[in-house]
Short mmCIF file of C-alpha atoms in Angstrom, two decimals:
data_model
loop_
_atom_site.label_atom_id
_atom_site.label_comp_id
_atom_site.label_asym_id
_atom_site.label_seq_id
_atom_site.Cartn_x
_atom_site.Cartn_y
_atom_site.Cartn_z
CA UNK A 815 -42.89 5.09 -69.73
CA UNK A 816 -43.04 4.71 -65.73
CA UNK A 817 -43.72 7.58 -63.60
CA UNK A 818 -43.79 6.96 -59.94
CA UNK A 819 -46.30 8.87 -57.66
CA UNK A 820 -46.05 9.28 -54.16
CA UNK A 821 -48.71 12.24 -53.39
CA UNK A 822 -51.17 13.93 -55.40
CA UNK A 823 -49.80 16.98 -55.47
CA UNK A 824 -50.09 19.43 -58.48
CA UNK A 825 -46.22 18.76 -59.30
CA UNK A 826 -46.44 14.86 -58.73
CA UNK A 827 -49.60 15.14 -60.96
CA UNK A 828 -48.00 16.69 -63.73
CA UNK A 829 -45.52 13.53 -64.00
CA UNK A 830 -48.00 10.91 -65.26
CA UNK A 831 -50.10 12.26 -68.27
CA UNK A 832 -49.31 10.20 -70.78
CA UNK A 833 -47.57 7.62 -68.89
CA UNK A 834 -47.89 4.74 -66.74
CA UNK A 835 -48.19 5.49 -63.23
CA UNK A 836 -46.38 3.61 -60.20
CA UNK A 837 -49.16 4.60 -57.53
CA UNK A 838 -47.24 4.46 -54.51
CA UNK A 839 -49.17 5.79 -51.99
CA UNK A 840 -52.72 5.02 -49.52
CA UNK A 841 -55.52 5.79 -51.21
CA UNK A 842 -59.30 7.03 -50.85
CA UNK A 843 -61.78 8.54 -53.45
CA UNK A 844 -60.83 11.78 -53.89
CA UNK A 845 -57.25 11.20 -54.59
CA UNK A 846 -57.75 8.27 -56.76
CA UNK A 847 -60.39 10.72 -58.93
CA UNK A 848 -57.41 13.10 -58.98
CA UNK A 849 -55.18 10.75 -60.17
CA UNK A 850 -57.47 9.72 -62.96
CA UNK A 851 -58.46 12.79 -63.77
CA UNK A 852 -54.50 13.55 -64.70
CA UNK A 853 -54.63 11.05 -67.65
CA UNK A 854 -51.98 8.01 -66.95
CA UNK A 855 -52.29 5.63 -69.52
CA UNK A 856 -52.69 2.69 -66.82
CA UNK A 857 -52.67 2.69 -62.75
CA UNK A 858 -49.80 0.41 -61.63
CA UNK A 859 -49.91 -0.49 -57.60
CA UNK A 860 -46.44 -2.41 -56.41
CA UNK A 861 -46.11 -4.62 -53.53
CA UNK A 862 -45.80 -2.79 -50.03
CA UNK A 863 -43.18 -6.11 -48.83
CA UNK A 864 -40.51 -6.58 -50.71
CA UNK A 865 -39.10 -9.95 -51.55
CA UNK A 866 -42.80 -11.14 -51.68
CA UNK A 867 -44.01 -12.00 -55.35
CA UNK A 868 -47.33 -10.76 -54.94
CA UNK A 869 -49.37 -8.37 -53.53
CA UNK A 870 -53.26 -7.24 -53.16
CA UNK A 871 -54.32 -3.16 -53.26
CA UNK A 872 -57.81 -3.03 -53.19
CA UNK A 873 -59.64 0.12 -54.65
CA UNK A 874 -63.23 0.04 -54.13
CA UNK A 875 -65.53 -1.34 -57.13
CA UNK A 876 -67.71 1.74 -56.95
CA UNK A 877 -64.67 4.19 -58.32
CA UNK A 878 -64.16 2.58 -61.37
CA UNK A 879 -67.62 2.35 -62.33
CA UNK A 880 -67.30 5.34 -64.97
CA UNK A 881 -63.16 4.91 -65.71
CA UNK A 882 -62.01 2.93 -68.07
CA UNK A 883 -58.41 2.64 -67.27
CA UNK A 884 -56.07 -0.60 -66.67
CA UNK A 885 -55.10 -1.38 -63.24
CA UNK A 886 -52.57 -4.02 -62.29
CA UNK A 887 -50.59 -4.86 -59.15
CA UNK A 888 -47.07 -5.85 -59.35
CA UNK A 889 -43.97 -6.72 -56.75
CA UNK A 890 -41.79 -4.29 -55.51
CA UNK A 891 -39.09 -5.89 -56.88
CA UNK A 892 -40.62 -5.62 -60.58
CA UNK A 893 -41.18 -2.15 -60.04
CA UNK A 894 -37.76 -1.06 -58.61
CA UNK A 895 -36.25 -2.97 -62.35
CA UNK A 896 -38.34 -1.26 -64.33
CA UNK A 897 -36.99 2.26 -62.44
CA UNK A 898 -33.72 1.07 -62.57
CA UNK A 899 -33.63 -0.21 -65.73
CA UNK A 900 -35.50 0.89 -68.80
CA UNK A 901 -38.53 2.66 -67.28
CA UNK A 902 -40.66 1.45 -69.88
CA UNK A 903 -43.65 -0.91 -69.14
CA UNK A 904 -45.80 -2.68 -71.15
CA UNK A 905 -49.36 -4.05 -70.03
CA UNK A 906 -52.14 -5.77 -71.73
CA UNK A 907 -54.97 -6.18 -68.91
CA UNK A 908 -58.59 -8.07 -69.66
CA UNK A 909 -61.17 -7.30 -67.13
CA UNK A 910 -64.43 -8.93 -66.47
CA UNK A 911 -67.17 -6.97 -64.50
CA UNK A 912 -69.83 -9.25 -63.00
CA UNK A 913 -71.78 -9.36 -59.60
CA UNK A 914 -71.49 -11.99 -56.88
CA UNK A 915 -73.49 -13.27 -53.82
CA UNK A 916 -72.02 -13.38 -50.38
CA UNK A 917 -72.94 -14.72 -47.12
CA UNK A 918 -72.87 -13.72 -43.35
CA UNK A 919 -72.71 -16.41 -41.80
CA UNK A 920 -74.30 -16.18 -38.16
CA UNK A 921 -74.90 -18.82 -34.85
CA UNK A 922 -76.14 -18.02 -31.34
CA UNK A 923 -76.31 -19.07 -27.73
CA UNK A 924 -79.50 -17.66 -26.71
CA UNK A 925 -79.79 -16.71 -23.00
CA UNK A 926 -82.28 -15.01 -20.63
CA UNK A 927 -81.96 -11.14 -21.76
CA UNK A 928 -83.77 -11.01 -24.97
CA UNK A 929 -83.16 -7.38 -25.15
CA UNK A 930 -79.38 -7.26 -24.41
CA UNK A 931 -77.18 -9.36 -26.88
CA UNK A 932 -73.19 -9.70 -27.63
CA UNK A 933 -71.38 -10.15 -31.26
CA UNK A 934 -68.01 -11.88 -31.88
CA UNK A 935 -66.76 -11.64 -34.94
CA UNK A 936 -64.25 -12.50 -37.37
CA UNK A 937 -64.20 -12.08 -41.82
CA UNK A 938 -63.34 -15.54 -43.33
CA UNK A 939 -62.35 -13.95 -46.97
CA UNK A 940 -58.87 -13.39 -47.92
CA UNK A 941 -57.92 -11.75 -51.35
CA UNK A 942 -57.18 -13.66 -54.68
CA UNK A 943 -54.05 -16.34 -54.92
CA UNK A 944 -53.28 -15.54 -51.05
CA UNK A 945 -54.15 -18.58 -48.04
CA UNK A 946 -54.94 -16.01 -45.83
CA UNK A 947 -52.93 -18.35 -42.92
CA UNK A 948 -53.28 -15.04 -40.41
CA UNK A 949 -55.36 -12.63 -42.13
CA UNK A 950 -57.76 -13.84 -41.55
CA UNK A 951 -58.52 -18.41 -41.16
CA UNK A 952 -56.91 -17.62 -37.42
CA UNK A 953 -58.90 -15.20 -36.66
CA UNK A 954 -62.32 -17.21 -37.89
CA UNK A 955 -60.42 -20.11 -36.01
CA UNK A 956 -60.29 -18.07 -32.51
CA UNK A 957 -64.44 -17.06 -32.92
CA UNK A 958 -65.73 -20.70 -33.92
CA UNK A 959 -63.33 -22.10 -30.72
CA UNK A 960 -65.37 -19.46 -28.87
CA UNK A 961 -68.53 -20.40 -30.06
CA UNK A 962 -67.49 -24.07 -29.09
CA UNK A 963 -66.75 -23.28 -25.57
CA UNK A 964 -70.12 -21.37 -25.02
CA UNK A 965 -71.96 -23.49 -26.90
CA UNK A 966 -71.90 -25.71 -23.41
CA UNK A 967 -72.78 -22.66 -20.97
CA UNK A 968 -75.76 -20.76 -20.55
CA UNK A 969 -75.31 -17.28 -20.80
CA UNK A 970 -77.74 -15.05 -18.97
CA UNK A 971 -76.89 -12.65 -22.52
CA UNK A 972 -77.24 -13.82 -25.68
CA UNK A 973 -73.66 -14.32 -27.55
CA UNK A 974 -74.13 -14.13 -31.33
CA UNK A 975 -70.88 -15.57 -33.60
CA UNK A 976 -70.29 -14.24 -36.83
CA UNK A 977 -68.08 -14.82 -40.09
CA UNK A 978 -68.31 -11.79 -42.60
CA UNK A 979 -67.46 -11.84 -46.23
CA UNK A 980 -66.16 -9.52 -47.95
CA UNK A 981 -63.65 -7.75 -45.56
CA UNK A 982 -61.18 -7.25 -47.97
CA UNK A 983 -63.60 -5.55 -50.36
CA UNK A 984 -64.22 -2.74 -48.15
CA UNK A 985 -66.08 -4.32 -44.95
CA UNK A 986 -68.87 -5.02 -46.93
CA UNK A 987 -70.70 -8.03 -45.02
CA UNK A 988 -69.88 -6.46 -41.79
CA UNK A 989 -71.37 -2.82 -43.12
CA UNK A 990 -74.61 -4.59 -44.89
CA UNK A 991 -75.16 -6.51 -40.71
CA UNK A 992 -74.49 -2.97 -39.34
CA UNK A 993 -76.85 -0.88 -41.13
CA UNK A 994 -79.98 -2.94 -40.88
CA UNK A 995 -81.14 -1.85 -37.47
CA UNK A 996 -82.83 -5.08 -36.68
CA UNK A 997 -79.35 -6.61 -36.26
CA UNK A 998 -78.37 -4.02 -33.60
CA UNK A 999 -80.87 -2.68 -32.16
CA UNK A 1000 -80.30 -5.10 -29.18
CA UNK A 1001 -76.69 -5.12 -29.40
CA UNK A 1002 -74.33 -4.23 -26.50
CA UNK A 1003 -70.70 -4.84 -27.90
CA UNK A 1004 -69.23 -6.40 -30.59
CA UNK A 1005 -65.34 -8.23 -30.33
CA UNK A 1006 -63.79 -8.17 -33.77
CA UNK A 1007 -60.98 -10.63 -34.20
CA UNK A 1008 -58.46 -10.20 -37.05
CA UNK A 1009 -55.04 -10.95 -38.46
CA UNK A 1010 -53.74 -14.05 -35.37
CA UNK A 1011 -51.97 -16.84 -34.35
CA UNK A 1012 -48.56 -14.93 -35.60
CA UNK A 1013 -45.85 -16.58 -33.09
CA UNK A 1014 -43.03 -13.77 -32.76
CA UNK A 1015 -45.37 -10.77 -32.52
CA UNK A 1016 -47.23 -8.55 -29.90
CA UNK A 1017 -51.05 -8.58 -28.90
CA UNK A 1018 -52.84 -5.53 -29.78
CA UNK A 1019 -56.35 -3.68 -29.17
CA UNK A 1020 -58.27 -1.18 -30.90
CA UNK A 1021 -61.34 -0.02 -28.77
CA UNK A 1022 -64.11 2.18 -29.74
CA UNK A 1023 -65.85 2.67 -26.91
CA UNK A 1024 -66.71 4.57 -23.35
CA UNK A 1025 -63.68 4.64 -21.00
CA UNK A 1026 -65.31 1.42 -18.90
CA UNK A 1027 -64.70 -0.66 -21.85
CA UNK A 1028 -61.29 0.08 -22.38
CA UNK A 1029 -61.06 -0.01 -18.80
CA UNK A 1030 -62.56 -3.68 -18.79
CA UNK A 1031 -59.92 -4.63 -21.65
CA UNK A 1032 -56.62 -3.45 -19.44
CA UNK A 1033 -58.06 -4.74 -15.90
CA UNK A 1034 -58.46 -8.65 -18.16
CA UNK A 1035 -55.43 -8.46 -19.87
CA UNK A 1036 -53.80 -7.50 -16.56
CA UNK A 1037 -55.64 -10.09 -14.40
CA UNK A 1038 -54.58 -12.89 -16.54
CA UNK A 1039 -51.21 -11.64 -17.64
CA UNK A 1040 -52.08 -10.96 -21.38
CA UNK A 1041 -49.87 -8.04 -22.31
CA UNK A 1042 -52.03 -5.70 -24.79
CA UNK A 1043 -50.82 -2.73 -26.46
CA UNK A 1044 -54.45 -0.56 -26.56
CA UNK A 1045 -55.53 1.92 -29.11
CA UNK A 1046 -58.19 4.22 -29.05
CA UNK A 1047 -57.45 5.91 -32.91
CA UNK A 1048 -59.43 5.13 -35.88
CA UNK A 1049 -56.29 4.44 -37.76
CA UNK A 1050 -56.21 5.96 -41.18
CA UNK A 1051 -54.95 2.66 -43.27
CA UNK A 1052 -56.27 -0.41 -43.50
CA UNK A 1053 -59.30 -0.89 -41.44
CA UNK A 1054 -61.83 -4.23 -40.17
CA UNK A 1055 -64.93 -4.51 -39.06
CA UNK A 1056 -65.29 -3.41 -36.16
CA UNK A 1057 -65.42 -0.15 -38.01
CA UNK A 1058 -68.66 -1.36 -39.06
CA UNK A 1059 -70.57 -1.69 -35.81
CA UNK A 1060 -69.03 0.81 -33.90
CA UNK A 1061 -69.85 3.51 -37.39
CA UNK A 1062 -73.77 2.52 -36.58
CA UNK A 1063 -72.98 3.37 -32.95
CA UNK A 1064 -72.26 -0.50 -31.60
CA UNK A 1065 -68.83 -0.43 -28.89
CA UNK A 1066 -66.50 -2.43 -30.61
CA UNK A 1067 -63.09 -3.76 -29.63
CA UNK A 1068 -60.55 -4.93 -32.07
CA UNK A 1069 -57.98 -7.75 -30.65
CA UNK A 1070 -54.77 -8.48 -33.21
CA UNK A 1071 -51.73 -9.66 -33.00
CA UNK A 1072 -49.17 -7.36 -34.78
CA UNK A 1073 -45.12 -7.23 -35.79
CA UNK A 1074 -43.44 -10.38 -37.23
CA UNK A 1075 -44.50 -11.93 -39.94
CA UNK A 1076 -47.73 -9.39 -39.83
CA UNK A 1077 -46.14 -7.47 -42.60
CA UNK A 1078 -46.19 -10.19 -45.40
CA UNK A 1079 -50.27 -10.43 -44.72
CA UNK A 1080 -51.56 -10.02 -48.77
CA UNK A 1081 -49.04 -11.60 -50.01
CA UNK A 1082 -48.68 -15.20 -51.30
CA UNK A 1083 -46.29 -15.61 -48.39
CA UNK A 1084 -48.77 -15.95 -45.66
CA UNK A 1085 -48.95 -19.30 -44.94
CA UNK A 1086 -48.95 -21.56 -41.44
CA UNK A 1087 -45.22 -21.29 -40.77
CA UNK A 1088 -45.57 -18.42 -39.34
CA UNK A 1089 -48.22 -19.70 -36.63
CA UNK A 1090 -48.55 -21.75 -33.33
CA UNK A 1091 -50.86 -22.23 -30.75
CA UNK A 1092 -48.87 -20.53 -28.44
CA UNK A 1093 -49.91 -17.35 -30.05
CA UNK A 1094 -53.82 -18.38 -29.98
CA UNK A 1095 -53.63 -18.80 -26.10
CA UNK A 1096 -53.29 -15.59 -24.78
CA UNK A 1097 -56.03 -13.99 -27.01
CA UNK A 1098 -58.26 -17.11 -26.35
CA UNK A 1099 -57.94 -16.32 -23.12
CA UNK A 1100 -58.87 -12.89 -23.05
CA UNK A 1101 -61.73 -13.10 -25.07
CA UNK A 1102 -63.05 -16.10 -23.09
CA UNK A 1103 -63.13 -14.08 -19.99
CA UNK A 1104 -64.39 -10.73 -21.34
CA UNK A 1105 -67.15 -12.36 -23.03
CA UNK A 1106 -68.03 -14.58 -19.17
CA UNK A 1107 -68.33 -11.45 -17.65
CA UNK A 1108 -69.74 -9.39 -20.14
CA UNK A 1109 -72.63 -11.98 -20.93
CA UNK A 1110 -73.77 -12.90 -17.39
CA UNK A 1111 -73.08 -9.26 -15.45
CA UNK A 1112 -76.22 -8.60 -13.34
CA UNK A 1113 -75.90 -4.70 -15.20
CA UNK A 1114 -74.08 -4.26 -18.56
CA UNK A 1115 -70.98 -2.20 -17.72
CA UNK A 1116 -71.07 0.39 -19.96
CA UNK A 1117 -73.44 2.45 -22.21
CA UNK A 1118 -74.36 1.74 -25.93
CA UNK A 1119 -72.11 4.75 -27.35
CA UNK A 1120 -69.48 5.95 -29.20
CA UNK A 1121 -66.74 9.07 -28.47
CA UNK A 1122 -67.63 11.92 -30.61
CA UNK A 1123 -64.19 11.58 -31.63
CA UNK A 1124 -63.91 8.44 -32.51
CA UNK A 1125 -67.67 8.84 -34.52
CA UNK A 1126 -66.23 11.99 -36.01
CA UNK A 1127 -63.02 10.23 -37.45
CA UNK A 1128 -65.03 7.16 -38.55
CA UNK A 1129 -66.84 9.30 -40.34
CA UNK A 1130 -64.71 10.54 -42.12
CA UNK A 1131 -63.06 7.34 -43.14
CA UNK A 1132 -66.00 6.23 -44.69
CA UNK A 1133 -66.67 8.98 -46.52
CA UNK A 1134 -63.21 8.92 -47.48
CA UNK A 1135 -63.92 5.78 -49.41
CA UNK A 1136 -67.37 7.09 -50.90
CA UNK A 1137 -69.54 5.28 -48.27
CA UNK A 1138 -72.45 7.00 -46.52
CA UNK A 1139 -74.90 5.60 -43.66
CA UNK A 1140 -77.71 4.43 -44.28
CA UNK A 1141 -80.61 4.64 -41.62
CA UNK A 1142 -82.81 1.59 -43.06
CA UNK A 1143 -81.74 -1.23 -45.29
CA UNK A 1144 -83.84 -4.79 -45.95
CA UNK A 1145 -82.90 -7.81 -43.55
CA UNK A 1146 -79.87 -8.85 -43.96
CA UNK A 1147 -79.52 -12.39 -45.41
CA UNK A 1148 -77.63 -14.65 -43.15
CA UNK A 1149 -77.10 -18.83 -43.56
#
């Protein structure tokens, strides 16, 4: 039998000992240990799109290292005829456990200012039986285009471009860069691009930052006629990683594009009809001017340092998810 469970509340609890549960809700540690510790038979996470056949939920490796319990996505629409219908639901699950390497992948224009340097980012994994058209080959697209057009400049700042793995696994190659303090130490900002080239959407940014560097994203956009929606939360779904850098104390800025066919990203409908180059020029644009000034500015503009806010509520995200800081970690490996 199918329960569904929308909070993890004592009385929504109650409904799935015994019984397959229809985990419809954003999780993090705590409440997926509650949920386990009420005894469903098996975890069941439908699709968050309907009319798309698939789906990814990700729940972090490390919480099912001492649970033995089968956990399978479905579609929304398989789930909502199984409520409808005969609320029963079978499953027969076969799960492998095994380790695997991944790769950072990193290049650099070196300039004058050994001690001041800049990141661009973007994570090149996508999640299992999706193309990952938007989220994320447009975004890796946008940062090697970048690293193309610099590549033939001589910036008085060093302007490091990277690819992380393992974004959808919980920002893991961006967190293993971040927390080995030889990779930051002379970093001044880090531009995280993620989830583009989406035609009938809206341009977004997420900075984490002092007020000059939001200040230098609006006065850009403005200048060239970009129109950016800006953010300053630490939003509390989903998540890149930007997260990361700015979590070891790194100013990050997040640019997206958002709406449209944004929604259908993780699922096996996110292909290239949805983009066009007229939705890579703006952001192209924008980053390729931030990045002139920010690399050859006779003084940085702004401090190395995060809000306490914004720390405070990254924080708390990560340990949300049963991740702590480390001070010192090895050298990262990076190809």
């Amino acid at each position: 039998e199918v329960a569904l469970l929308e909070s993890v509340s004592r009385e929504e609890l109650r409904k799935v000992k015994g019984k397959i549960a229809a985990v419809n809700l954003r999780l993090n540690k705590e409440k997926f240990e509650k949920i386990v510790k009420a005894e469903p038979l098996a975890l069941v996470f439908p699709s968050r799109t309907p009319l798309a056949p698939t789906t990814y939920r990700s729940v972090m490796a490390e919480w099912t290292e001492k649970e033995n319990i089968p956990i399978v996505s479905i579609s929304h629409d398989d789930l909502l005829s199984v409520i409808k219908g005969r609320k029963r639901l079978r499953i027969i699950t076969e799960v492998e456990r095994f380790t695997a390497k991944s790769r950072n992948v990193i290049g650099e224009v070196r300039g004058e200012m050994e001690d001041e340097e800049i990141l661009v980012g973007a994570h090149y994994d996508t999640v299992r039986n999706v193309l990952g058209a938007h989220d994320n080959a447009a975004g890796v697209a946008v940062v090697l285009e970048l690293a193309r057009v610099f590549a033939k400049e001589k910036p008085a700042r060093t302007i490091k471009f990277a690819t992380f793995g393992c974004e959808e696994l919980g920002l893991r190659g961006s967190f293993h860069f971040a927390e080995n303090e030889e990779n930051i130490k002379n970093l001044k900002f880090y531009l995280n691009l993620d989830v583009h080239g989406i035609l009938v959407g809206t341009q977004a940014a997420t900075v984490f930052g002092p007020e000059e560097l939001k200040a230098l994203v609006q006065l850009t956009a403005k200048e060239l006629g970009v129109a950016v929606d800006i953010s300053t939360e630490v939003s509390r779904s989903g998540g890149s990683d930007h997260m990361s850098l700015a979590f070891y104390g790194v100013p990050a800025v997040m640019l997206s594009r958002v709406g449209g066919a944004a929604y259908l990203m993780h699922t096996d409908l996110e292909d290239l009809r949805w983009c066009g180059p007229e939705a890579f020029a703006p952001v192209g644009k924008l980053c390729q001017t931030m990045l002139t000034r920010l690399a050859n500015a006779g003084e940085f503009p702004f401090e190395k340092e995060i809000p306490s806010k914004t720390a405070e509520a990254l924080e708390k995200r990560f340990r949300e998810a049963g991740i702590k800081k480390k001070k010192k970690m090895e050298k990262s490996e990076t190809v």
